[in-house]
Amino acid sequence: MPSCDILIAGCGYAGAVLAERLASQCGLHCLVVDRRTHIGGNAYDAPDAAGVLLHTYGPHYFRTNSPRIREYLSQFTEWHPVDYKILSWAEGRFWQFPINLNTFEQLLGRPAGSCTSEEMTATLAEWRVPIDLPKNSEEVIVSQVGWRLYELFFKNYTLKQWRRDPKDLDPSVCGRIPIRTNRDDRYLAENFQALPRDGYTAMFRRILDHPKIEVRLGVDYREILPHAGHHHLVYTGMIDEYFDHRFGALPYRSLRFEPETLPVEYFQPVMQVNYPNEHDFTRIVEIKHATGQRLPVTTIVREYPADYGPGKEAYYPIPAPEARALYEKYAARAEQERDVSFVGRLATYRYYNMDQVVGMALAEFEKLRPKFLRT
Ligand code: FAD
Ligand code: UDP
């Protein structure tokens, strides 16, 4: 029979970071349970049959603006710095993406290096649709760059990915993608961009390497719950599932990953190519470019959006007003749940990146610490 102080459902960032903090700082025995057969949650990585280190659940580009979060994780990993660079494929050619001064020159058919930021800013001012407070993902893009660039890069990619019109998604979805008038062509805007040097799984192994942390894989926490003898539950799965969908099922998006190993060193020029308008997949990822692994063969992964349903993983909460309204009902109910913390992307129904989930887990630890130092 298992016995612990803290039962933790889920061994992704939310669960692993809380286990590490509660074990190392409060001396609590943490039992971390995951129904998958591995640690790391969606950040898990592992070599495939050809020896190529793959991000099993889609590309995970670590980035953060928070020195605190970087320093916390740096206890468990060295870093391999990467300027994440991608391209977009549309109208039969590669485009520089996210939109920047180079993209602008491509669009106008001007020689590389011939335009200035001032010209681009002035032209975008003519193209943009004046909207002061964008209310959705269409408005957030057309208010910055106008219809042509929106239709070239955003409209159909978003329809494929979410099976919703960008008008029906929060501005934060397409608003994640930077738009620049300089030549900075990195996909992400955060000031620290790097991968754990030995991979995510190795980093998680070190986070969990503590005598007071026990990990059980391939088990649903509900099987353990009646026998755990715990004082507190940390829950990091889907919040509607926790409450048996009593207010109705929250919407999620899923994905299907299609890997292909090829007998060439590299397949494409960069680690990720987005396909806004052609094909059923949204992107082809060749993560080798980012990890820096040297091998004579490569593996690419085509990523197909999918409806969430039986047998599918819930990869994305859907940032939209009616989904948030339903989530709020669950959140209000969760507030009343005694001795349970709801932490992480699915338990708080937020389209959060890894660093944000680490931040959320560290904040939850600060909230819990007084309770456990008293007892
Ligand atoms: P998860 O990693 O989902 O972990 C939750 C765990 O709980 C899962 O392993 C699940 O099996 C387990 N669980 C659920 N229910 C139960 C149960 N009943 N019993 C036992 N176990 C249970 N972030 C970035 O910063 N950069 C990126 O480039 C990036 N790319 C992404 C690409 C994709 C395709 C996806 C899906 C996500 C991406 N993310 C990225 C987001 C990142 O994956 C998350 O922010 C992070 O992994 C969330 O951690 P978590 O602990 O909240 O959840
Ligand atoms: N997006 C788009 N075109 C692109 C890239 C992104 O329309 O070429 C939109 C799309 O709605 C996507 C969102 O921006 O879901 C966020 O993109 P990101 O690459 O950050 O998605 P993630 O890696 O989280 O799947």
GROMACS .gro file of C-alpha atoms and ligand atoms in nm:
model
  453
    1MET     CA    1   0.000   0.000   0.000
    2PRO     CA    2   0.144   0.339  -0.091
    3SER     CA    3   0.164   0.597   0.182
    4CYS     CA    4   0.272   0.958   0.140
    5ASP     CA    5   0.230   1.315   0.261
    6ILE     CA    6   0.152   1.458  -0.081
    7LEU     CA    7  -0.007   1.273  -0.370
    8ILE     CA    8   0.075   1.432  -0.704
    9ALA     CA    9  -0.128   1.345  -1.014
   10GLY     CA   10   0.089   1.408  -1.318
   11CYS     CA   11   0.464   1.404  -1.373
   12GLY     CA   12   0.502   1.703  -1.609
   13TYR     CA   13   0.646   2.039  -1.503
   14ALA     CA   14   0.366   2.119  -1.260
   15GLY     CA   15   0.388   1.787  -1.074
   16ALA     CA   16   0.766   1.744  -1.085
   17VAL     CA   17   0.849   2.098  -0.970
   18LEU     CA   18   0.604   2.080  -0.678
   19ALA     CA   19   0.738   1.738  -0.578
   20GLU     CA   20   1.093   1.872  -0.582
   21ARG     CA   21   1.006   2.182  -0.376
   22LEU     CA   22   0.789   2.004  -0.118
   23ALA     CA   23   1.040   1.720  -0.076
   24SER     CA   24   1.358   1.928  -0.063
   25GLN     CA   25   1.226   2.232   0.126
   26CYS     CA   26   0.965   2.079   0.360
   27GLY     CA   27   1.090   1.721   0.389
   28LEU     CA   28   0.755   1.584   0.267
   29HIS     CA   29   0.720   1.243   0.112
   30CYS     CA   30   0.575   1.299  -0.234
   31LEU     CA   31   0.423   1.024  -0.444
   32VAL     CA   32   0.409   1.134  -0.809
   33VAL     CA   33   0.176   0.928  -1.025
   34ASP     CA   34   0.136   0.951  -1.402
   35ARG     CA   35  -0.089   0.743  -1.621
   36ARG     CA   36   0.167   0.767  -1.899
   37THR     CA   37   0.463   0.532  -1.877
   38HIS     CA   38   0.724   0.807  -1.865
   39ILE     CA   39   0.816   1.124  -1.674
   40GLY     CA   40   0.816   1.479  -1.818
   41GLY     CA   41   0.454   1.510  -1.936
   42ASN     CA   42   0.433   1.672  -2.277
   43ALA     CA   43   0.795   1.787  -2.255
   44TYR     CA   44   0.920   1.425  -2.267
   45ASP     CA   45   1.191   1.351  -2.524
   46ALA     CA   46   1.351   1.022  -2.628
   47PRO     CA   47   1.564   0.882  -2.910
   48ASP     CA   48   1.376   0.702  -3.189
   49ALA     CA   49   1.487   0.377  -3.357
   50ALA     CA   50   1.740   0.569  -3.568
   51GLY     CA   51   1.891   0.733  -3.258
   52VAL     CA   52   1.746   1.077  -3.331
   53LEU     CA   53   1.642   1.256  -3.011
   54LEU     CA   54   1.277   1.352  -3.069
   55HIS     CA   55   1.034   1.568  -2.876
   56THR     CA   56   0.766   1.302  -2.856
   57TYR     CA   57   0.473   1.542  -2.812
   58GLY     CA   58   0.571   1.814  -3.058
   59PRO     CA   59   0.856   2.063  -3.057
   60HIS     CA   60   0.933   2.212  -2.717
   61TYR     CA   61   1.136   2.531  -2.745
   62PHE     CA   62   1.228   2.645  -2.395
   63ARG     CA   63   1.229   3.019  -2.349
   64THR     CA   64   1.176   3.263  -2.063
   65ASN     CA   65   1.212   3.623  -1.956
   66SER     CA   66   1.230   3.521  -1.591
   67PRO     CA   67   1.577   3.491  -1.431
   68ARG     CA   68   1.410   3.316  -1.134
   69ILE     CA   69   1.267   3.038  -1.350
   70ARG     CA   70   1.590   2.999  -1.546
   71GLU     CA   71   1.792   2.979  -1.224
   72TYR     CA   72   1.552   2.729  -1.072
   73LEU     CA   73   1.581   2.490  -1.369
   74SER     CA   74   1.955   2.551  -1.398
   75GLN     CA   75   1.997   2.348  -1.077
   76PHE     CA   76   1.901   2.046  -1.286
   77THR     CA   77   2.046   2.112  -1.629
   78GLU     CA   78   2.312   2.285  -1.833
   79TRP     CA   79   2.178   2.469  -2.138
   80HIS     CA   80   2.232   2.444  -2.512
   81PRO     CA   81   2.157   2.796  -2.646
   82VAL     CA   82   1.942   2.803  -2.962
   83ASP     CA   83   1.807   3.094  -3.167
   84TYR     CA   84   1.487   2.921  -3.270
   85LYS     CA   85   1.445   2.994  -3.643
   86ILE     CA   86   1.166   2.873  -3.862
   87LEU     CA   87   1.025   2.936  -4.211
   88SER     CA   88   0.677   2.939  -4.358
   89TRP     CA   89   0.590   2.769  -4.689
   90ALA     CA   90   0.320   2.937  -4.898
   91GLU     CA   91   0.250   3.011  -5.264
   92GLY     CA   92   0.524   2.766  -5.364
   93ARG     CA   93   0.812   2.927  -5.173
   94PHE     CA   94   0.974   2.969  -4.833
   95TRP     CA   95   0.899   3.289  -4.645
   96GLN     CA   96   1.089   3.438  -4.356
   97PHE     CA   97   0.866   3.400  -4.051
   98PRO     CA   98   0.759   3.547  -3.814
   99ILE     CA   99   0.692   3.857  -4.022
  100ASN     CA  100   0.997   4.084  -4.020
  101LEU     CA  101   1.177   4.324  -4.254
  102ASN     CA  102   1.310   4.033  -4.464
  103THR     CA  103   0.953   3.902  -4.513
  104PHE     CA  104   0.847   4.252  -4.621
  105GLU     CA  105   1.119   4.257  -4.888
  106GLN     CA  106   1.014   3.913  -5.010
  107LEU     CA  107   0.653   4.026  -5.034
  108LEU     CA  108   0.741   4.337  -5.236
  109GLY     CA  109   0.991   4.143  -5.450
  110ARG     CA  110   1.273   4.375  -5.342
  111PRO     CA  111   1.638   4.265  -5.313
  112ALA     CA  112   1.743   4.143  -4.968
  113GLY     CA  113   1.873   4.432  -4.757
  114SER     CA  114   1.716   4.707  -4.969
  115CYS     CA  115   1.429   4.818  -4.742
  116THR     CA  116   1.438   5.006  -4.413
  117SER     CA  117   1.237   4.962  -4.093
  118GLU     CA  118   1.089   5.309  -4.153
  119GLU     CA  119   0.956   5.203  -4.495
  120MET     CA  120   0.805   4.889  -4.349
  121THR     CA  121   0.644   5.079  -4.061
  122ALA     CA  122   0.499   5.335  -4.303
  123THR     CA  123   0.361   5.066  -4.535
  124LEU     CA  124   0.209   4.864  -4.249
  125ALA     CA  125   0.042   5.185  -4.130
  126GLU     CA  126  -0.136   5.193  -4.470
  127TRP     CA  127  -0.221   4.820  -4.469
  128ARG     CA  128  -0.333   4.782  -4.112
  129VAL     CA  129  -0.699   4.794  -4.017
  130PRO     CA  130  -0.741   5.052  -3.742
  131ILE     CA  131  -0.865   4.864  -3.435
  132ASP     CA  132  -0.764   4.999  -3.097
  133LEU     CA  133  -0.844   4.699  -2.880
  134PRO     CA  134  -0.840   4.376  -3.081
  135LYS     CA  135  -1.109   4.139  -2.952
  136ASN     CA  136  -1.002   3.822  -3.133
  137SER     CA  137  -0.720   3.654  -3.325
  138GLU     CA  138  -0.824   3.797  -3.663
  139GLU     CA  139  -0.832   4.151  -3.529
  140VAL     CA  140  -0.499   4.120  -3.350
  141ILE     CA  141  -0.323   4.040  -3.680
  142VAL     CA  142  -0.510   4.262  -3.927
  143SER     CA  143  -0.471   4.555  -3.687
  144GLN     CA  144  -0.093   4.513  -3.715
  145VAL     CA  145  -0.029   4.404  -4.075
  146GLY     CA  146  -0.355   4.407  -4.276
  147TRP     CA  147  -0.541   4.141  -4.475
  148ARG     CA  148  -0.277   4.019  -4.723
  149LEU     CA  149  -0.028   3.903  -4.461
  150TYR     CA  150  -0.308   3.774  -4.238
  151GLU     CA  151  -0.440   3.556  -4.521
  152LEU     CA  152  -0.094   3.446  -4.631
  153PHE     CA  153   0.025   3.326  -4.289
  154PHE     CA  154  -0.248   3.315  -4.024
  155LYS     CA  155  -0.601   3.257  -4.144
  156ASN     CA  156  -0.576   2.899  -4.271
  157TYR     CA  157  -0.308   2.780  -4.031
  158THR     CA  158  -0.536   2.883  -3.746
  159LEU     CA  159  -0.842   2.722  -3.906
  160LYS     CA  160  -0.648   2.396  -3.943
  161GLN     CA  161  -0.498   2.402  -3.596
  162TRP     CA  162  -0.810   2.494  -3.400
  163ARG     CA  163  -1.089   2.410  -3.645
  164ARG     CA  164  -1.224   2.755  -3.565
  165ASP     CA  165  -1.217   3.086  -3.740
  166PRO     CA  166  -0.955   3.318  -3.586
  167LYS     CA  167  -1.249   3.550  -3.510
  168ASP     CA  168  -1.363   3.289  -3.256
  169LEU     CA  169  -1.032   3.269  -3.068
  170ASP     CA  170  -0.887   3.507  -2.809
  171PRO     CA  171  -0.637   3.766  -2.939
  172SER     CA  172  -0.366   3.592  -2.734
  173VAL     CA  173  -0.358   3.291  -2.972
  174CYS     CA  174  -0.229   3.460  -3.289
  175GLY     CA  175  -0.097   3.741  -3.071
  176ARG     CA  176   0.170   3.496  -2.945
  177ILE     CA  177   0.353   3.534  -3.273
  178PRO     CA  178   0.583   3.839  -3.282
  179ILE     CA  179   0.560   4.086  -3.571
  180ARG     CA  180   0.873   4.290  -3.625
  181THR     CA  181   0.992   4.570  -3.849
  182ASN     CA  182   1.362   4.486  -3.799
  183ARG     CA  183   1.563   4.185  -3.919
  184ASP     CA  184   1.527   3.979  -3.600
  185ASP     CA  185   1.397   3.653  -3.747
  186ARG     CA  186   1.382   3.441  -3.431
  187TYR     CA  187   1.046   3.269  -3.379
  188LEU     CA  188   1.025   3.371  -3.015
  189ALA     CA  189   1.067   3.701  -2.836
  190GLU     CA  190   1.188   3.596  -2.489
  191ASN     CA  191   1.542   3.692  -2.390
  192PHE     CA  192   1.654   3.343  -2.278
  193GLN     CA  193   1.614   3.074  -2.546
  194ALA     CA  194   1.783   2.737  -2.493
  195LEU     CA  195   1.723   2.363  -2.467
  196PRO     CA  196   1.830   2.151  -2.169
  197ARG     CA  197   2.172   2.030  -2.284
  198ASP     CA  198   2.103   1.660  -2.222
  199GLY     CA  199   1.735   1.680  -2.313
  200TYR     CA  200   1.414   1.733  -2.117
  201THR     CA  201   1.383   1.379  -1.983
  202ALA     CA  202   1.732   1.393  -1.831
  203MET     CA  203   1.642   1.725  -1.665
  204PHE     CA  204   1.322   1.576  -1.521
  205ARG     CA  205   1.514   1.275  -1.393
  206ARG     CA  206   1.735   1.512  -1.192
  207ILE     CA  207   1.438   1.719  -1.068
  208LEU     CA  208   1.280   1.401  -0.933
  209ASP     CA  209   1.602   1.255  -0.793
  210HIS     CA  210   1.531   1.298  -0.421
  211PRO     CA  211   1.495   1.032  -0.152
  212LYS     CA  212   1.155   1.173  -0.050
  213ILE     CA  213   1.015   1.152  -0.405
  214GLU     CA  214   0.861   0.832  -0.532
  215VAL     CA  215   0.738   0.804  -0.891
  216ARG     CA  216   0.482   0.555  -1.016
  217LEU     CA  217   0.418   0.539  -1.389
  218GLY     CA  218   0.141   0.385  -1.595
  219VAL     CA  219  -0.112   0.438  -1.313
  220ASP     CA  220  -0.414   0.664  -1.287
  221TYR     CA  221  -0.401   0.858  -0.962
  222ARG     CA  222  -0.761   0.757  -0.894
  223GLU     CA  223  -0.641   0.400  -0.839
  224ILE     CA  224  -0.399   0.521  -0.573
  225LEU     CA  225  -0.621   0.784  -0.412
  226PRO     CA  226  -0.809   0.561  -0.164
  227HIS     CA  227  -0.485   0.409  -0.032
  228ALA     CA  228  -0.243   0.702  -0.039
  229GLY     CA  229  -0.299   0.832   0.316
  230HIS     CA  230  -0.198   1.177   0.191
  231HIS     CA  231  -0.265   1.519   0.348
  232HIS     CA  232  -0.275   1.706   0.022
  233LEU     CA  233  -0.335   1.633  -0.348
  234VAL     CA  234  -0.165   1.820  -0.631
  235TYR     CA  235  -0.373   1.767  -0.943
  236THR     CA  236  -0.226   1.855  -1.286
  237GLY     CA  237  -0.464   1.674  -1.525
  238MET     CA  238  -0.777   1.805  -1.699
  239ILE     CA  239  -0.995   1.997  -1.454
  240ASP     CA  240  -1.326   1.882  -1.609
  241GLU     CA  241  -1.214   1.519  -1.578
  242TYR     CA  242  -1.139   1.571  -1.207
  243PHE     CA  243  -1.501   1.674  -1.154
  244ASP     CA  244  -1.640   1.398  -1.381
  245HIS     CA  245  -1.748   1.661  -1.636
  246ARG     CA  246  -2.032   1.768  -1.410
  247PHE     CA  247  -2.077   2.105  -1.583
  248GLY     CA  248  -2.015   1.959  -1.931
  249ALA     CA  249  -1.694   1.871  -2.120
  250LEU     CA  250  -1.442   2.149  -2.179
  251PRO     CA  251  -1.320   2.173  -2.540
  252TYR     CA  252  -0.960   2.073  -2.624
  253ARG     CA  253  -0.755   2.028  -2.941
  254SER     CA  254  -0.545   1.724  -3.012
  255LEU     CA  255  -0.270   1.635  -3.259
  256ARG     CA  256  -0.138   1.340  -3.454
  257PHE     CA  257   0.238   1.313  -3.500
  258GLU     CA  258   0.371   1.137  -3.810
  259PRO     CA  259   0.747   1.073  -3.790
  260GLU     CA  260   0.959   0.976  -4.092
  261THR     CA  261   1.327   0.883  -4.083
  262LEU     CA  262   1.529   0.973  -4.392
  263PRO     CA  263   1.880   0.870  -4.502
  264VAL     CA  264   2.005   1.228  -4.528
  265GLU     CA  265   2.175   1.452  -4.274
  266TYR     CA  266   1.907   1.721  -4.297
  267PHE     CA  267   1.571   1.731  -4.478
  268GLN     CA  268   1.485   2.101  -4.454
  269PRO     CA  269   1.683   2.422  -4.400
  270VAL     CA  270   1.554   2.497  -4.048
  271MET     CA  271   1.408   2.316  -3.746
  272GLN     CA  272   1.048   2.399  -3.832
  273VAL     CA  273   0.858   2.485  -4.150
  274ASN     CA  274   0.499   2.601  -4.113
  275TYR     CA  275   0.242   2.517  -4.382
  276PRO     CA  276  -0.036   2.774  -4.348
  277ASN     CA  277  -0.216   2.703  -4.675
  278GLU     CA  278  -0.100   2.373  -4.824
  279HIS     CA  279  -0.145   2.019  -4.685
  280ASP     CA  280  -0.343   1.885  -4.390
  281PHE     CA  281  -0.047   1.916  -4.154
  282THR     CA  282   0.045   2.249  -3.994
  283ARG     CA  283   0.419   2.202  -3.962
  284ILE     CA  284   0.717   1.978  -4.027
  285VAL     CA  285   0.963   1.972  -3.742
  286GLU     CA  286   1.324   1.855  -3.774
  287ILE     CA  287   1.430   1.895  -3.415
  288LYS     CA  288   1.790   1.789  -3.490
  289HIS     CA  289   1.855   2.146  -3.604
  290ALA     CA  290   1.773   2.268  -3.254
  291THR     CA  291   1.928   1.992  -3.043
  292GLY     CA  292   2.251   2.009  -3.246
  293GLN     CA  293   2.271   1.629  -3.259
  294ARG     CA  294   2.519   1.510  -3.526
  295LEU     CA  295   2.396   1.205  -3.716
  296PRO     CA  296   2.407   1.098  -4.083
  297VAL     CA  297   2.029   1.035  -4.079
  298THR     CA  298   1.739   1.254  -3.974
  299THR     CA  299   1.382   1.223  -3.853
  300ILE     CA  300   1.114   1.472  -3.943
  301VAL     CA  301   0.771   1.488  -3.781
  302ARG     CA  302   0.460   1.608  -3.960
  303GLU     CA  303   0.204   1.749  -3.719
  304TYR     CA  304  -0.166   1.703  -3.800
  305PRO     CA  305  -0.429   1.884  -3.593
  306ALA     CA  306  -0.701   1.653  -3.462
  307ASP     CA  307  -1.030   1.672  -3.277
  308TYR     CA  308  -1.008   1.568  -2.914
  309GLY     CA  309  -1.204   1.257  -2.826
  310PRO     CA  310  -1.170   0.899  -2.702
  311GLY     CA  311  -0.814   0.770  -2.742
  312LYS     CA  312  -0.675   1.118  -2.812
  313GLU     CA  313  -0.460   1.336  -2.583
  314ALA     CA  314  -0.586   1.682  -2.486
  315TYR     CA  315  -0.290   1.892  -2.598
  316TYR     CA  316  -0.442   2.238  -2.605
  317PRO     CA  317  -0.712   2.413  -2.402
  318ILE     CA  318  -0.905   2.637  -2.641
  319PRO     CA  319  -0.861   3.007  -2.561
  320ALA     CA  320  -1.207   3.137  -2.644
  321PRO     CA  321  -1.478   3.320  -2.447
  322GLU     CA  322  -1.733   3.037  -2.416
  323ALA     CA  323  -1.467   2.782  -2.314
  324ARG     CA  324  -1.340   3.022  -2.050
  325ALA     CA  325  -1.693   3.073  -1.916
  326LEU     CA  326  -1.730   2.698  -1.870
  327TYR     CA  327  -1.384   2.672  -1.715
  328GLU     CA  328  -1.479   2.942  -1.463
  329LYS     CA  329  -1.753   2.713  -1.330
  330TYR     CA  330  -1.495   2.442  -1.268
  331ALA     CA  331  -1.250   2.694  -1.120
  332ALA     CA  332  -1.515   2.813  -0.873
  333ARG     CA  333  -1.582   2.452  -0.773
  334ALA     CA  334  -1.207   2.387  -0.743
  335GLU     CA  335  -1.182   2.677  -0.496
  336GLN     CA  336  -1.406   2.483  -0.258
  337GLU     CA  337  -1.203   2.164  -0.283
  338ARG     CA  338  -1.017   2.123   0.045
  339ASP     CA  339  -0.653   2.013   0.044
  340VAL     CA  340  -0.623   2.003  -0.335
  341SER     CA  341  -0.405   2.226  -0.556
  342PHE     CA  342  -0.495   2.257  -0.924
  343VAL     CA  343  -0.175   2.341  -1.108
  344GLY     CA  344  -0.055   2.337  -1.470
  345ARG     CA  345  -0.185   2.382  -1.824
  346LEU     CA  346  -0.479   2.143  -1.811
  347ALA     CA  347  -0.578   2.190  -1.447
  348THR     CA  348  -0.607   2.568  -1.494
  349TYR     CA  349  -0.714   2.547  -1.860
  350ARG     CA  350  -0.448   2.792  -1.977
  351TYR     CA  351  -0.248   2.793  -2.302
  352TYR     CA  352   0.074   2.816  -2.100
  353ASN     CA  353   0.434   2.759  -2.202
  354MET     CA  354   0.676   2.550  -1.996
  355ASP     CA  355   0.831   2.844  -1.812
  356GLN     CA  356   0.488   2.976  -1.717
  357VAL     CA  357   0.395   2.638  -1.571
  358VAL     CA  358   0.720   2.630  -1.373
  359GLY     CA  359   0.634   2.978  -1.246
  360MET     CA  360   0.284   2.862  -1.150
  361ALA     CA  361   0.423   2.561  -0.962
  362LEU     CA  362   0.679   2.774  -0.775
  363ALA     CA  363   0.403   3.019  -0.678
  364GLU     CA  364   0.183   2.733  -0.555
  365PHE     CA  365   0.473   2.605  -0.349
  366GLU     CA  366   0.506   2.946  -0.179
  367LYS     CA  367   0.134   2.929  -0.098
  368LEU     CA  368   0.160   2.578   0.046
  369ARG     CA  369   0.487   2.615   0.232
  370PRO     CA  370   0.347   2.783   0.551
  371LYS     CA  371   0.086   2.509   0.583
  372PHE     CA  372   0.346   2.234   0.580
  373LEU     CA  373   0.609   2.408   0.786
  374ARG     CA  374   0.349   2.446   1.064
  375THR     CA  375   0.252   2.078   1.077
  376FAD     P1  376   0.160   1.807  -1.877
  376FAD     O1  377   0.296   1.813  -1.934
  376FAD     O2  378   0.043   1.782  -1.968
  376FAD     O3  379   0.159   1.698  -1.760
  376FAD     C1  380   0.041   1.653  -1.700
  376FAD     C2  381   0.057   1.505  -1.675
  376FAD     O4  382  -0.053   1.460  -1.597
  376FAD     C3  383   0.055   1.420  -1.802
  376FAD     O5  384   0.176   1.348  -1.817
  376FAD     C4  385  -0.065   1.327  -1.785
  376FAD     O6  386  -0.042   1.196  -1.833
  376FAD     C5  387  -0.083   1.327  -1.634
  376FAD     N1  388  -0.219   1.295  -1.590
  376FAD     C6  389  -0.332   1.356  -1.630
  376FAD     N2  390  -0.438   1.298  -1.568
  376FAD     C7  391  -0.389   1.199  -1.490
  376FAD     C8  392  -0.447   1.104  -1.404
  376FAD     N3  393  -0.580   1.097  -1.387
  376FAD     N4  394  -0.367   1.018  -1.338
  376FAD     C9  395  -0.233   1.021  -1.356
  376FAD     N5  396  -0.171   1.110  -1.438
  376FAD    C10  397  -0.248   1.198  -1.503
  376FAD     N6  398   0.589   2.505  -2.417
  376FAD    C11  399   0.699   2.583  -2.437
  376FAD     O7  400   0.744   2.650  -2.344
  376FAD     N7  401   0.763   2.583  -2.559
  376FAD    C12  402   0.719   2.510  -2.664
  376FAD     O8  403   0.778   2.514  -2.772
  376FAD    C13  404   0.604   2.428  -2.645
  376FAD     N8  405   0.558   2.354  -2.748
  376FAD    C14  406   0.448   2.274  -2.727
  376FAD    C15  407   0.405   2.196  -2.834
  376FAD    C16  408   0.296   2.113  -2.817
  376FAD    C17  409   0.250   2.029  -2.933
  376FAD    C18  410   0.229   2.108  -2.692
  376FAD    C19  411   0.111   2.018  -2.672
  376FAD    C20  412   0.271   2.186  -2.586
  376FAD    C21  413   0.382   2.270  -2.603
  376FAD     N9  414   0.431   2.350  -2.499
  376FAD    C22  415   0.540   2.428  -2.517
  376FAD    C23  416   0.359   2.355  -2.367
  376FAD    C24  417   0.418   2.260  -2.265
  376FAD     O9  418   0.402   2.127  -2.310
  376FAD    C25  419   0.340   2.279  -2.134
  376FAD    O10  420   0.345   2.413  -2.091
  376FAD    C26  421   0.390   2.194  -2.020
  376FAD    O11  422   0.436   2.068  -2.060
  376FAD    C27  423   0.276   2.178  -1.921
  376FAD    O12  424   0.315   2.105  -1.809
  376FAD     P2  425   0.203   2.046  -1.713
  376FAD    O13  426   0.272   1.980  -1.600
  376FAD    O14  427   0.102   2.150  -1.682
  376FAD    O15  428   0.121   1.942  -1.801
  377UDP     N1  429  -0.009   3.069  -3.615
  377UDP     C1  430  -0.045   3.091  -3.747
  377UDP     N2  431   0.050   3.072  -3.844
  377UDP     C2  432   0.174   3.032  -3.817
  377UDP     C3  433   0.210   3.009  -3.684
  377UDP     C4  434   0.116   3.027  -3.585
  377UDP     O1  435  -0.160   3.126  -3.776
  377UDP     O2  436   0.255   3.015  -3.910
  377UDP     C5  437  -0.112   3.089  -3.510
  377UDP     C6  438  -0.194   2.961  -3.490
  377UDP     O3  439  -0.324   2.997  -3.451
  377UDP     C7  440  -0.119   2.893  -3.377
  377UDP     C8  441  -0.081   3.013  -3.291
  377UDP     O4  442  -0.050   3.116  -3.386
  377UDP     O5  443  -0.198   2.800  -3.309
  377UDP     C9  444   0.035   2.991  -3.198
  377UDP     O6  445   0.144   2.938  -3.271
  377UDP     P1  446   0.263   2.859  -3.198
  377UDP     O7  447   0.363   2.824  -3.301
  377UDP     O8  448   0.309   2.939  -3.081
  377UDP     O9  449   0.184   2.730  -3.149
  377UDP     P2  450   0.223   2.604  -3.059
  377UDP    O10  451   0.371   2.582  -3.075
  377UDP    O11  452   0.180   2.637  -2.920
  377UDP    O12  453   0.141   2.496  -3.121
   0.00000   0.00000   0.00000
